[in-house]
XYZ file of N, CA and C in Angstrom:
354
model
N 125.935 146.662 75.682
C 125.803 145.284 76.109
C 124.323 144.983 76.342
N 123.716 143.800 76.062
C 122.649 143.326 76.004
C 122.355 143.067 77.295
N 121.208 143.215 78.053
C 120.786 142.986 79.198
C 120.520 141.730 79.498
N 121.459 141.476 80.988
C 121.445 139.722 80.887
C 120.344 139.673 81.863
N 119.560 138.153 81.857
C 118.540 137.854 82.132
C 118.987 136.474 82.666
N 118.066 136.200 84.074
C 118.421 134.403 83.735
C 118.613 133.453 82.952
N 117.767 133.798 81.928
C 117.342 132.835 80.837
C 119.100 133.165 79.956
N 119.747 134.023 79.802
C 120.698 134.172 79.004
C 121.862 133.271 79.702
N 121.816 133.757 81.174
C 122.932 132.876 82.324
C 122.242 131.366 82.017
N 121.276 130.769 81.797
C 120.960 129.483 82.061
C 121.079 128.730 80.665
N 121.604 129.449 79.791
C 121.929 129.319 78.491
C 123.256 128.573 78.519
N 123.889 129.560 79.115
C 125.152 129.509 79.322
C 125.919 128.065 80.217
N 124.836 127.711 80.996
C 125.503 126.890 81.753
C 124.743 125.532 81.523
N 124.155 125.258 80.295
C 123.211 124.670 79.366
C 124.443 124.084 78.501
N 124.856 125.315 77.725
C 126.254 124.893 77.294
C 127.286 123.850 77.613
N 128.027 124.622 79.112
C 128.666 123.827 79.814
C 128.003 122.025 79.526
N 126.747 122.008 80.045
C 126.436 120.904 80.370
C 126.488 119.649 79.112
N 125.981 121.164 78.050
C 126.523 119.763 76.652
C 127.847 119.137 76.393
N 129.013 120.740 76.721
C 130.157 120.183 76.911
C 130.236 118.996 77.610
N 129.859 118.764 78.840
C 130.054 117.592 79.702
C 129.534 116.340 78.909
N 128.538 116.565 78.631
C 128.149 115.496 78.105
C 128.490 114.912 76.396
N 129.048 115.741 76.044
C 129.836 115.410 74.546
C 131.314 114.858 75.282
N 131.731 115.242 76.071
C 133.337 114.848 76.527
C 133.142 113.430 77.251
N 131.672 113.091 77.820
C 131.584 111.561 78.068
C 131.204 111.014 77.029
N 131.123 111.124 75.718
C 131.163 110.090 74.807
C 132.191 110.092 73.999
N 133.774 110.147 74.849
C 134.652 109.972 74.652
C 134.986 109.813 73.177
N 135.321 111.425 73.254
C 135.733 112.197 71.624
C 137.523 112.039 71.574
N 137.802 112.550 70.608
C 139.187 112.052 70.402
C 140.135 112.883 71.471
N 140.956 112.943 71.879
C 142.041 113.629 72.953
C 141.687 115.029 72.920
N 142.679 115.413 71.748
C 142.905 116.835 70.871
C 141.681 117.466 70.897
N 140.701 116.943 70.281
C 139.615 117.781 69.964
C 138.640 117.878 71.902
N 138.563 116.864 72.254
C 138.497 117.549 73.940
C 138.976 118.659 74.391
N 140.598 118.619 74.688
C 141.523 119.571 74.527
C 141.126 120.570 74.315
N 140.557 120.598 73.049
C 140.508 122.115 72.521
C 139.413 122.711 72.906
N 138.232 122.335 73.048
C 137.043 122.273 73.879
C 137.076 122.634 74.850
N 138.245 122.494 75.432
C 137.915 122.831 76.900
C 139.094 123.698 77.113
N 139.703 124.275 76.549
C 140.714 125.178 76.581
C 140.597 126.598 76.946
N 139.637 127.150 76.364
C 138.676 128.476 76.416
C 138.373 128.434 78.153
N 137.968 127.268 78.838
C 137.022 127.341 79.982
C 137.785 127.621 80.763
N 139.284 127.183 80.788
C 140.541 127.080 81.360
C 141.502 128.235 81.417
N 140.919 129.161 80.405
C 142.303 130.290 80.270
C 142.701 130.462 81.132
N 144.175 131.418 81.182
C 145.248 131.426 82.307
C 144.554 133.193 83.052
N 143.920 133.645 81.635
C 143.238 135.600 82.403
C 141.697 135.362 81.840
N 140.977 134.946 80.976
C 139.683 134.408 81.176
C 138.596 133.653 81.233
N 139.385 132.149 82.034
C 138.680 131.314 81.588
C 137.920 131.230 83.195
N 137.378 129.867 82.679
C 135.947 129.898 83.705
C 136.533 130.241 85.317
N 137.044 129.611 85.545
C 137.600 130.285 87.484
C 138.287 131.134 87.784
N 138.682 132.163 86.128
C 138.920 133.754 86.872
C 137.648 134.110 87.034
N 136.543 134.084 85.943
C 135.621 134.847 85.475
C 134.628 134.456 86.628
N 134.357 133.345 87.025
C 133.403 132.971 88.618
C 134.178 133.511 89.928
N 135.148 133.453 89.469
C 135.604 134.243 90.859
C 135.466 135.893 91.074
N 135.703 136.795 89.768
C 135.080 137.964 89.413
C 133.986 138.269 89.800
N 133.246 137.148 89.638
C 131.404 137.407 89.424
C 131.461 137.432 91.434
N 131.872 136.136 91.442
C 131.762 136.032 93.242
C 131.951 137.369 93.954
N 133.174 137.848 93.676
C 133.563 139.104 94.072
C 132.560 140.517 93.854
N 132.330 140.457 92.594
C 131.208 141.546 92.435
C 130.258 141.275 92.912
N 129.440 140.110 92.788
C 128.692 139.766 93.823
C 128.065 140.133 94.854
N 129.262 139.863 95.794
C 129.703 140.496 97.351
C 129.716 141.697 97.275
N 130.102 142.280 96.505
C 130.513 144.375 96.731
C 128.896 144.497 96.133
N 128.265 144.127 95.483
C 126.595 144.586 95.172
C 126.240 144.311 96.509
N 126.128 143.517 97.185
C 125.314 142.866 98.045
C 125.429 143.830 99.508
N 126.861 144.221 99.606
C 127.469 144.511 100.756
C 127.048 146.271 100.199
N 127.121 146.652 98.942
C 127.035 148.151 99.041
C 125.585 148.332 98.917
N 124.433 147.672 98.446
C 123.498 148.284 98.165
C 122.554 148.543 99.924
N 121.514 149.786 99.786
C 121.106 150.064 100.728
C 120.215 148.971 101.225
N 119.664 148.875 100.638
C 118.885 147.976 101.464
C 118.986 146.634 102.146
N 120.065 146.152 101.530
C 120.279 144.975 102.459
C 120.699 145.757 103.854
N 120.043 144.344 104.615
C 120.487 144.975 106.504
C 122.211 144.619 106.398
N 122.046 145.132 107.374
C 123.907 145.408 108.142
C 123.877 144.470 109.519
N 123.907 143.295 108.823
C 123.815 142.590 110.379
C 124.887 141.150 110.051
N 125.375 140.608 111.209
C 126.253 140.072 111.358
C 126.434 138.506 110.377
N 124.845 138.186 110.065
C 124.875 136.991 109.105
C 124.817 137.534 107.790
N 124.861 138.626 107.280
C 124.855 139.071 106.231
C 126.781 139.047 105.886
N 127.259 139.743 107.114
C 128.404 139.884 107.020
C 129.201 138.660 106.142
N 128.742 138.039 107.485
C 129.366 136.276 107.258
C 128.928 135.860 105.416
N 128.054 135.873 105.314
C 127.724 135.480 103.810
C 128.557 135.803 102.715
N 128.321 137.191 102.949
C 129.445 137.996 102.063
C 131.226 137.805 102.217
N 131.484 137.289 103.171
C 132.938 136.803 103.688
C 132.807 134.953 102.772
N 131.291 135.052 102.863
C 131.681 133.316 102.362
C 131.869 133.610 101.028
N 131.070 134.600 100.204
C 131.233 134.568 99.241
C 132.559 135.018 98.979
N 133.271 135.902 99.137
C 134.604 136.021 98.731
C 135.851 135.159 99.336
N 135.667 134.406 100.555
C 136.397 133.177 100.286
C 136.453 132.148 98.536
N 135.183 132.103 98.239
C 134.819 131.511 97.572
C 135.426 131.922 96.585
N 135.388 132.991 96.228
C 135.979 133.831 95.086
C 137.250 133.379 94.878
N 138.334 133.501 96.119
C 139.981 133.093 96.200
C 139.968 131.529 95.842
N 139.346 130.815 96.313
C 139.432 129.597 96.242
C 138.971 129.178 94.806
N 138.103 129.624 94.008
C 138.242 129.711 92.383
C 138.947 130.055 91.697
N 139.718 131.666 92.390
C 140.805 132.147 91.535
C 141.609 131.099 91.428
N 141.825 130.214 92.087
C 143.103 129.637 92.916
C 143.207 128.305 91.700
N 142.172 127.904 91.202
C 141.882 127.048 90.336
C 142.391 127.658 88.391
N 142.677 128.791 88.816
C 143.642 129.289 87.399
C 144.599 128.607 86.680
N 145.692 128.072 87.584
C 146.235 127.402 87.340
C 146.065 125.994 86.115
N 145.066 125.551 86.200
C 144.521 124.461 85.706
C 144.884 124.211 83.869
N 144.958 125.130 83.403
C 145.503 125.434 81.985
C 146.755 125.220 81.978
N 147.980 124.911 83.322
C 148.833 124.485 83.049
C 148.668 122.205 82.820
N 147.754 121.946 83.490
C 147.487 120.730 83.178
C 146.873 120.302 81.732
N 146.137 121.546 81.257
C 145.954 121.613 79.692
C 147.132 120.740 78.886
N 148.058 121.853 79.073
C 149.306 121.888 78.315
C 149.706 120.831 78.789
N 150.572 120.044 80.184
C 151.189 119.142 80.023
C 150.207 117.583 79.579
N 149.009 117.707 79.400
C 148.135 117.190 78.583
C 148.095 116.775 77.599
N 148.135 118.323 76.688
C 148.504 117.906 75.174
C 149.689 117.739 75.210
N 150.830 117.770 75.710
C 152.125 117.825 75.392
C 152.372 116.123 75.450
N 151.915 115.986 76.519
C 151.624 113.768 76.426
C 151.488 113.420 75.654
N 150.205 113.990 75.333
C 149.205 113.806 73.620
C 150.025 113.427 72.751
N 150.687 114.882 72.610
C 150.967 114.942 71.216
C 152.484 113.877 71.160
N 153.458 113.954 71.852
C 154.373 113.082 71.964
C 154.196 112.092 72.483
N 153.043 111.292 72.549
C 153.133 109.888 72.623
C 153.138 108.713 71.263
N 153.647 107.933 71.285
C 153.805 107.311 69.895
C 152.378 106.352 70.009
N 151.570 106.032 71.257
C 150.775 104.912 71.148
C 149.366 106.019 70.496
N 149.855 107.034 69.831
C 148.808 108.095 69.350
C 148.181 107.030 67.792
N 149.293 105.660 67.386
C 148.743 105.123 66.441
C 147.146 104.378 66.661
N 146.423 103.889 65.663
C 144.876 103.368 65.755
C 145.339 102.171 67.228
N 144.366 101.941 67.727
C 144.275 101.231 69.044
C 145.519 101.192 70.138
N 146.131 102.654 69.582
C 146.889 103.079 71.455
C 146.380 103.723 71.949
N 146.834 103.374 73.407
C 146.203 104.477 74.537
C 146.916 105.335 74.891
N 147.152 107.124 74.670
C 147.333 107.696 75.278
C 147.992 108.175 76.229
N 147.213 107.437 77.293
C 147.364 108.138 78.795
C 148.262 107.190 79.479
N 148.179 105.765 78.443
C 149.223 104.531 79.508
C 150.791 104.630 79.276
């Protein structure tokens, strides 16, 4: 594995940001959808994988020597793995994927100038 660097993480969330900003110039349903499907997985999409990181995180932080052993350190590291659960917790979200496209795709106003979502 290639040695990650900020510059590789800031790549990454560079990405994200085009995503965001291609999905506000309101692209077609489906192809959103699919775009954002990956970020969502149910085992690796983006709020298992930040919640992972959170977690490892915390166990670097908490095992390495040199950080002190003192009570606001503690706390930090407790925030960070709250944090962690409360992302995992956001897994779910790929089930709104699906009943998404499932609208999508069985709606009849899918002809030129219907909406969707009404």
């Amino acid at each position: 594995m290639p040695a990650l660097t900020p510059d590789t993480i800031r790549t990454l969330t560079e990405t994200l940001s085009d995503l965001t900003d291609y999905l506000r110039e309101n692209p077609d349903p489906a192809e959103a959808l699919a775009l954002v499907e990956p970020l969502l997985d149910e085992y690796t999409g983006l709020p298992v994988q930040l919640a992972d990181t959170l977690r490892a995180l915390a166990r670097a932080v908490q095992d390495h020597p040199d950080v002190p052993r003192t009570a606001q350190v503690d706390l930090l590291i407790t925030e960070l793995r709250t944090a962690a659960w409360e992302q995992a917790d956001q897994h779910t979200l790929h089930y709104v994927l699906d009943d998404l496209r499932d609208q999508y795709d069985s709606s009849p106003a899918r002809e030129p100038g219907g909406c969707w979502w009404l």
